[in-house]
Structures are given as C-alpha cells and as structure tokens.
JSON list of C-alpha atoms in Angstrom, two decimals:
[
{"chain": "A", "resi": 45, "resn": "MET", "atom": "CA", "xyz": [212.44, 97.77, 156.56]},
{"chain": "A", "resi": 46, "resn": "GLY", "atom": "CA", "xyz": [211.80, 100.08, 159.38]},
{"chain": "A", "resi": 47, "resn": "ALA", "atom": "CA", "xyz": [211.31, 99.09, 163.17]},
{"chain": "A", "resi": 48, "resn": "TYR", "atom": "CA", "xyz": [207.84, 99.77, 162.93]},
{"chain": "A", "resi": 49, "resn": "THR", "atom": "CA", "xyz": [206.76, 97.68, 160.12]},
{"chain": "A", "resi": 50, "resn": "LYS", "atom": "CA", "xyz": [209.24, 95.17, 161.59]},
{"chain": "A", "resi": 51, "resn": "LYS", "atom": "CA", "xyz": [207.34, 95.18, 164.73]},
{"chain": "A", "resi": 52, "resn": "LEU", "atom": "CA", "xyz": [203.98, 95.13, 162.87]},
{"chain": "A", "resi": 53, "resn": "TYR", "atom": "CA", "xyz": [204.81, 91.98, 160.66]},
{"chain": "A", "resi": 54, "resn": "ARG", "atom": "CA", "xyz": [205.96, 90.35, 163.99]},
{"chain": "A", "resi": 55, "resn": "VAL", "atom": "CA", "xyz": [202.47, 90.56, 165.18]},
{"chain": "A", "resi": 56, "resn": "LEU", "atom": "CA", "xyz": [200.41, 89.58, 162.75]},
{"chain": "A", "resi": 57, "resn": "ALA", "atom": "CA", "xyz": [202.79, 86.70, 161.94]},
{"chain": "A", "resi": 58, "resn": "SER", "atom": "CA", "xyz": [202.61, 85.42, 165.59]},
{"chain": "A", "resi": 59, "resn": "LYS", "atom": "CA", "xyz": [199.77, 82.72, 165.89]},
{"chain": "A", "resi": 60, "resn": "SER", "atom": "CA", "xyz": [198.68, 83.67, 169.26]},
{"chain": "A", "resi": 61, "resn": "GLY", "atom": "CA", "xyz": [195.43, 85.22, 169.63]},
{"chain": "A", "resi": 62, "resn": "PHE", "atom": "CA", "xyz": [192.98, 87.14, 171.82]},
{"chain": "A", "resi": 63, "resn": "SER", "atom": "CA", "xyz": [192.07, 85.41, 175.31]},
{"chain": "A", "resi": 64, "resn": "LEU", "atom": "CA", "xyz": [188.34, 84.63, 175.95]},
{"chain": "A", "resi": 65, "resn": "VAL", "atom": "CA", "xyz": [188.96, 87.49, 178.49]},
{"chain": "A", "resi": 66, "resn": "GLU", "atom": "CA", "xyz": [189.70, 89.95, 175.88]},
{"chain": "A", "resi": 67, "resn": "VAL", "atom": "CA", "xyz": [187.03, 89.17, 173.53]},
{"chain": "A", "resi": 68, "resn": "LEU", "atom": "CA", "xyz": [184.22, 88.96, 176.19]},
{"chain": "A", "resi": 69, "resn": "ALA", "atom": "CA", "xyz": [185.40, 92.39, 177.55]},
{"chain": "A", "resi": 70, "resn": "SER", "atom": "CA", "xyz": [185.42, 94.07, 174.18]},
{"chain": "A", "resi": 71, "resn": "ILE", "atom": "CA", "xyz": [181.96, 92.59, 173.54]},
{"chain": "A", "resi": 72, "resn": "VAL", "atom": "CA", "xyz": [180.59, 94.41, 176.65]},
{"chain": "A", "resi": 73, "resn": "ILE", "atom": "CA", "xyz": [182.36, 97.78, 175.77]},
{"chain": "A", "resi": 74, "resn": "LEU", "atom": "CA", "xyz": [181.09, 97.59, 172.32]},
{"chain": "A", "resi": 75, "resn": "GLY", "atom": "CA", "xyz": [177.66, 96.75, 173.57]},
{"chain": "A", "resi": 76, "resn": "LEU", "atom": "CA", "xyz": [177.76, 99.68, 176.27]},
{"chain": "A", "resi": 77, "resn": "ILE", "atom": "CA", "xyz": [178.54, 102.16, 173.47]},
{"chain": "A", "resi": 78, "resn": "VAL", "atom": "CA", "xyz": [176.36, 100.81, 170.85]},
{"chain": "A", "resi": 79, "resn": "GLY", "atom": "CA", "xyz": [173.16, 100.06, 173.15]},
{"chain": "A", "resi": 80, "resn": "PRO", "atom": "CA", "xyz": [172.15, 104.15, 174.05]},
{"chain": "A", "resi": 81, "resn": "PHE", "atom": "CA", "xyz": [172.49, 104.75, 169.96]},
{"chain": "A", "resi": 82, "resn": "LEU", "atom": "CA", "xyz": [170.22, 102.13, 169.29]},
{"chain": "A", "resi": 83, "resn": "SER", "atom": "CA", "xyz": [167.44, 103.37, 171.95]},
{"chain": "A", "resi": 84, "resn": "MET", "atom": "CA", "xyz": [168.33, 106.76, 170.20]},
{"chain": "A", "resi": 85, "resn": "PHE", "atom": "CA", "xyz": [167.51, 105.52, 166.95]},
{"chain": "A", "resi": 86, "resn": "ILE", "atom": "CA", "xyz": [164.41, 103.70, 168.10]},
{"chain": "A", "resi": 87, "resn": "GLN", "atom": "CA", "xyz": [162.97, 106.91, 169.54]},
{"chain": "A", "resi": 88, "resn": "SER", "atom": "CA", "xyz": [163.75, 108.60, 166.49]},
{"chain": "A", "resi": 89, "resn": "ALA", "atom": "CA", "xyz": [161.75, 106.53, 164.63]},
{"chain": "A", "resi": 90, "resn": "ARG", "atom": "CA", "xyz": [158.85, 106.60, 166.63]},
{"chain": "A", "resi": 91, "resn": "THR", "atom": "CA", "xyz": [159.10, 110.41, 166.35]},
{"chain": "A", "resi": 92, "resn": "ASN", "atom": "CA", "xyz": [159.05, 110.32, 162.88]},
{"chain": "A", "resi": 93, "resn": "ASP", "atom": "CA", "xyz": [156.07, 108.35, 162.59]},
{"chain": "A", "resi": 94, "resn": "PHE", "atom": "CA", "xyz": [154.25, 110.68, 164.86]},
{"chain": "A", "resi": 95, "resn": "THR", "atom": "CA", "xyz": [155.26, 113.73, 163.01]},
{"chain": "A", "resi": 96, "resn": "GLU", "atom": "CA", "xyz": [154.12, 111.94, 159.67]},
{"chain": "A", "resi": 97, "resn": "LYS", "atom": "CA", "xyz": [150.81, 111.02, 161.02]},
{"chain": "A", "resi": 98, "resn": "VAL", "atom": "CA", "xyz": [149.93, 114.99, 162.26]},
{"chain": "A", "resi": 99, "resn": "SER", "atom": "CA", "xyz": [151.46, 116.31, 159.08]},
{"chain": "A", "resi": 100, "resn": "ASP", "atom": "CA", "xyz": [148.93, 114.21, 157.00]},
{"chain": "A", "resi": 101, "resn": "ALA", "atom": "CA", "xyz": [146.21, 114.79, 159.17]},
{"chain": "A", "resi": 102, "resn": "THR", "atom": "CA", "xyz": [146.62, 118.59, 159.16]},
{"chain": "A", "resi": 103, "resn": "TYR", "atom": "CA", "xyz": [147.49, 118.22, 155.60]},
{"chain": "A", "resi": 104, "resn": "ILE", "atom": "CA", "xyz": [143.70, 116.94, 155.16]},
{"chain": "A", "resi": 105, "resn": "ALA", "atom": "CA", "xyz": [142.18, 119.83, 157.72]},
{"chain": "A", "resi": 106, "resn": "ASN", "atom": "CA", "xyz": [144.30, 122.45, 155.75]},
{"chain": "A", "resi": 107, "resn": "THR", "atom": "CA", "xyz": [142.85, 121.49, 152.25]},
{"chain": "A", "resi": 108, "resn": "GLN", "atom": "CA", "xyz": [139.04, 120.97, 153.69]},
{"chain": "A", "resi": 109, "resn": "MET", "atom": "CA", "xyz": [139.40, 124.51, 155.01]},
{"chain": "A", "resi": 110, "resn": "GLU", "atom": "CA", "xyz": [140.65, 126.22, 151.66]},
{"chain": "A", "resi": 111, "resn": "HIS", "atom": "CA", "xyz": [137.94, 124.28, 150.07]},
{"chain": "A", "resi": 112, "resn": "LEU", "atom": "CA", "xyz": [135.10, 125.57, 152.37]},
{"chain": "A", "resi": 113, "resn": "TYR", "atom": "CA", "xyz": [136.90, 129.51, 152.23]},
{"chain": "A", "resi": 114, "resn": "LYS", "atom": "CA", "xyz": [136.22, 129.26, 148.57]},
{"chain": "A", "resi": 115, "resn": "ASN", "atom": "CA", "xyz": [133.00, 127.95, 148.82]},
{"chain": "A", "resi": 116, "resn": "ILE", "atom": "CA", "xyz": [131.85, 130.45, 151.50]},
{"chain": "A", "resi": 117, "resn": "SER", "atom": "CA", "xyz": [133.68, 133.64, 150.25]},
{"chain": "A", "resi": 118, "resn": "SER", "atom": "CA", "xyz": [131.99, 133.25, 147.09]},
{"chain": "A", "resi": 119, "resn": "ARG", "atom": "CA", "xyz": [128.25, 133.50, 147.99]},
{"chain": "A", "resi": 120, "resn": "ASN", "atom": "CA", "xyz": [126.20, 136.09, 149.31]},
{"chain": "A", "resi": 121, "resn": "LYS", "atom": "CA", "xyz": [124.22, 133.56, 151.84]},
{"chain": "A", "resi": 122, "resn": "PRO", "atom": "CA", "xyz": [124.37, 130.15, 153.07]},
{"chain": "A", "resi": 123, "resn": "THR", "atom": "CA", "xyz": [121.34, 129.34, 150.96]},
{"chain": "A", "resi": 124, "resn": "GLN", "atom": "CA", "xyz": [122.68, 126.45, 149.30]},
{"chain": "A", "resi": 125, "resn": "LEU", "atom": "CA", "xyz": [126.04, 125.42, 151.43]},
{"chain": "A", "resi": 126, "resn": "THR", "atom": "CA", "xyz": [124.46, 122.32, 153.13]},
{"chain": "A", "resi": 127, "resn": "ALA", "atom": "CA", "xyz": [123.57, 121.13, 149.66]},
{"chain": "A", "resi": 128, "resn": "GLU", "atom": "CA", "xyz": [127.28, 121.62, 148.51]},
{"chain": "A", "resi": 129, "resn": "ILE", "atom": "CA", "xyz": [128.93, 120.13, 151.27]},
{"chain": "A", "resi": 130, "resn": "VAL", "atom": "CA", "xyz": [126.51, 116.84, 150.85]},
{"chain": "A", "resi": 131, "resn": "GLY", "atom": "CA", "xyz": [127.02, 116.97, 147.27]},
{"chain": "A", "resi": 132, "resn": "GLU", "atom": "CA", "xyz": [130.57, 116.46, 148.21]},
{"chain": "A", "resi": 133, "resn": "GLY", "atom": "CA", "xyz": [130.29, 113.04, 150.06]},
{"chain": "A", "resi": 134, "resn": "PHE", "atom": "CA", "xyz": [129.57, 114.70, 153.48]},
{"chain": "A", "resi": 135, "resn": "THR", "atom": "CA", "xyz": [126.91, 113.40, 155.41]},
{"chain": "A", "resi": 136, "resn": "LEU", "atom": "CA", "xyz": [124.90, 115.22, 157.86]},
{"chain": "A", "resi": 137, "resn": "ALA", "atom": "CA", "xyz": [125.67, 113.88, 161.37]},
{"chain": "A", "resi": 138, "resn": "GLU", "atom": "CA", "xyz": [124.42, 116.66, 163.62]},
{"chain": "A", "resi": 139, "resn": "HIS", "atom": "CA", "xyz": [121.81, 119.72, 163.36]},
{"chain": "A", "resi": 140, "resn": "ASN", "atom": "CA", "xyz": [121.86, 121.66, 166.93]},
{"chain": "A", "resi": 141, "resn": "THR", "atom": "CA", "xyz": [118.72, 124.05, 166.22]},
{"chain": "A", "resi": 142, "resn": "SER", "atom": "CA", "xyz": [119.60, 125.94, 169.34]},
{"chain": "A", "resi": 143, "resn": "GLU", "atom": "CA", "xyz": [123.04, 127.21, 168.15]},
{"chain": "A", "resi": 144, "resn": "ASN", "atom": "CA", "xyz": [121.93, 126.85, 164.61]},
{"chain": "A", "resi": 145, "resn": "SER", "atom": "CA", "xyz": [125.10, 125.08, 163.78]},
{"chain": "A", "resi": 146, "resn": "SER", "atom": "CA", "xyz": [125.72, 121.88, 161.84]},
{"chain": "A", "resi": 147, "resn": "ARG", "atom": "CA", "xyz": [128.13, 118.99, 161.56]},
{"chain": "A", "resi": 148, "resn": "PHE", "atom": "CA", "xyz": [129.14, 117.27, 158.46]},
{"chain": "A", "resi": 149, "resn": "THR", "atom": "CA", "xyz": [131.25, 113.73, 158.37]},
{"chain": "A", "resi": 150, "resn": "LYS", "atom": "CA", "xyz": [133.23, 112.28, 155.41]},
{"chain": "A", "resi": 151, "resn": "GLU", "atom": "CA", "xyz": [136.25, 109.58, 155.33]},
{"chain": "A", "resi": 152, "resn": "THR", "atom": "CA", "xyz": [138.86, 110.12, 153.00]},
{"chain": "A", "resi": 153, "resn": "ASP", "atom": "CA", "xyz": [142.05, 108.97, 152.71]},
{"chain": "A", "resi": 154, "resn": "GLY", "atom": "CA", "xyz": [141.85, 106.70, 156.19]},
{"chain": "A", "resi": 155, "resn": "HIS", "atom": "CA", "xyz": [140.82, 109.81, 158.09]},
{"chain": "A", "resi": 156, "resn": "PHE", "atom": "CA", "xyz": [137.40, 110.90, 159.43]},
{"chain": "A", "resi": 157, "resn": "ILE", "atom": "CA", "xyz": [136.66, 114.46, 158.92]},
{"chain": "A", "resi": 158, "resn": "SER", "atom": "CA", "xyz": [134.26, 116.67, 160.71]},
{"chain": "A", "resi": 159, "resn": "VAL", "atom": "CA", "xyz": [133.24, 120.03, 159.44]},
{"chain": "A", "resi": 160, "resn": "LYS", "atom": "CA", "xyz": [130.87, 122.31, 161.88]},
{"chain": "A", "resi": 161, "resn": "LEU", "atom": "CA", "xyz": [129.55, 125.40, 160.44]},
{"chain": "A", "resi": 162, "resn": "LYS", "atom": "CA", "xyz": [127.80, 127.76, 162.80]},
{"chain": "A", "resi": 163, "resn": "PRO", "atom": "CA", "xyz": [126.86, 131.27, 161.63]},
{"chain": "A", "resi": 164, "resn": "ALA", "atom": "CA", "xyz": [127.88, 134.33, 163.99]},
{"chain": "A", "resi": 165, "resn": "ALA", "atom": "CA", "xyz": [125.58, 136.63, 165.65]},
{"chain": "A", "resi": 166, "resn": "ASP", "atom": "CA", "xyz": [125.48, 139.44, 162.92]},
{"chain": "A", "resi": 167, "resn": "GLY", "atom": "CA", "xyz": [124.92, 136.87, 159.83]},
{"chain": "A", "resi": 168, "resn": "ALA", "atom": "CA", "xyz": [127.61, 138.10, 157.68]},
{"chain": "A", "resi": 169, "resn": "LEU", "atom": "CA", "xyz": [130.36, 135.86, 159.16]},
{"chain": "A", "resi": 170, "resn": "GLU", "atom": "CA", "xyz": [130.66, 132.09, 159.54]},
{"chain": "A", "resi": 171, "resn": "ASP", "atom": "CA", "xyz": [132.47, 130.09, 162.31]},
{"chain": "A", "resi": 172, "resn": "VAL", "atom": "CA", "xyz": [134.09, 126.95, 160.38]},
{"chain": "A", "resi": 173, "resn": "ILE", "atom": "CA", "xyz": [136.18, 123.94, 162.65]},
{"chain": "A", "resi": 174, "resn": "VAL", "atom": "CA", "xyz": [137.50, 121.29, 160.48]},
{"chain": "A", "resi": 175, "resn": "GLN", "atom": "CA", "xyz": [138.61, 118.22, 163.04]},
{"chain": "A", "resi": 176, "resn": "VAL", "atom": "CA", "xyz": [140.35, 115.23, 161.54]},
{"chain": "A", "resi": 177, "resn": "TYR", "atom": "CA", "xyz": [140.23, 111.98, 163.50]},
{"chain": "A", "resi": 178, "resn": "LYS", "atom": "CA", "xyz": [141.56, 108.57, 162.66]},
{"chain": "A", "resi": 179, "resn": "THR", "atom": "CA", "xyz": [139.03, 106.13, 163.36]},
{"chain": "A", "resi": 180, "resn": "ALA", "atom": "CA", "xyz": [135.18, 106.30, 163.01]},
{"chain": "A", "resi": 181, "resn": "ASN", "atom": "CA", "xyz": [134.29, 106.50, 166.66]},
{"chain": "A", "resi": 182, "resn": "MET", "atom": "CA", "xyz": [136.07, 110.26, 166.58]},
{"chain": "A", "resi": 183, "resn": "ASP", "atom": "CA", "xyz": [137.66, 109.54, 169.86]},
{"chain": "A", "resi": 184, "resn": "HIS", "atom": "CA", "xyz": [141.09, 111.03, 168.86]},
{"chain": "A", "resi": 185, "resn": "ILE", "atom": "CA", "xyz": [141.51, 114.32, 167.36]},
{"chain": "A", "resi": 186, "resn": "GLU", "atom": "CA", "xyz": [144.78, 114.30, 164.92]},
{"chain": "A", "resi": 187, "resn": "ALA", "atom": "CA", "xyz": [144.57, 117.89, 163.71]},
{"chain": "A", "resi": 188, "resn": "GLN", "atom": "CA", "xyz": [141.94, 120.87, 163.96]},
{"chain": "A", "resi": 189, "resn": "MET", "atom": "CA", "xyz": [141.58, 123.68, 162.14]},
{"chain": "A", "resi": 190, "resn": "GLU", "atom": "CA", "xyz": [139.17, 126.93, 163.03]},
{"chain": "A", "resi": 191, "resn": "SER", "atom": "CA", "xyz": [138.36, 130.30, 161.29]},
{"chain": "A", "resi": 192, "resn": "ILE", "atom": "CA", "xyz": [135.70, 132.52, 160.59]},
{"chain": "A", "resi": 193, "resn": "TYR", "atom": "CA", "xyz": [134.59, 133.61, 157.10]},
{"chain": "A", "resi": 194, "resn": "SER", "atom": "CA", "xyz": [132.92, 136.38, 155.66]},
{"chain": "A", "resi": 195, "resn": "TRP", "atom": "CA", "xyz": [130.24, 135.50, 153.26]},
{"chain": "A", "resi": 196, "resn": "LYS", "atom": "CA", "xyz": [130.43, 137.58, 149.79]},
{"chain": "A", "resi": 197, "resn": "GLU", "atom": "CA", "xyz": [129.10, 141.20, 149.90]}
]
C-alpha cells in the first residue's frame, strides 16, 4: 500500500466526525454560493413566461394580419369586407364616421383581438391595425401590428 492510501484509510476508519461548527460553516458557505443561483433561476422562469405570452400574442396578431391582407388585396373595393369580417366571428365595436374607420373585436384562444380599418385619403389603400389584449376590457395591450394594404387593381 502506498502512503496516500494508508492516510486515506486512516481518515476513513477513524471514529471522529465533523464538529457542529464545521457543519454550520459548510451550510452557510453552501447557502452563500447557491442563493444567487436560485434567484437567477427564478428570474429566468419569469422572463420565459413573459416571452411566451408576448410570442403567443404576436403570433395571433400576425395570423390575423395575414388573413386581412388576403381579404383586402384580393378585392377591388372595400364593399363586402365588413360583412366578411363579421362573418369570421368579429363584432363591430365602433364606427367613427368622421374618420370613416371601423373597429372590430373578437375573442380567440384566450386573447381579445381588435382590428381597426381606416381607408387612406386616396381610397386605394387601407390602414389596418391589429391589437391583441389579454382581457376583455382591453386595458393592457400584448401585441400590435399595423400595415397599409392596397386594394386589388
């Protein structure tokens, strides 16, 4: 047997243990090392949750925007667009005659969607704003997309 293994055997075979002070000191040191990592993991989980909510809302807004683009760009005039939007489950929330704009709302996948359509001055373009909210009272916006589409020529 080598000198190292004899020393290791002697330490392992001895009946003496750690003192209470040594155990408490090791627990304190371990707590000081692990504590910051735990707070970092908690903050990381919160950030992941927030990012997931924003990503979901952005996906819903993007999907709705693509659908509206398909409907608007394939038409010559805005004639039956309102009826088609209402047919997709939206309700007319408000119509502003001074701006000639309309806002439609719908609930889907636990989110509330607001679509505002406003014709541009020349009538060949349509300003489209899609907003996604978490609650029905629409007080906190989660995602918004805006674009200007042209009617089919």
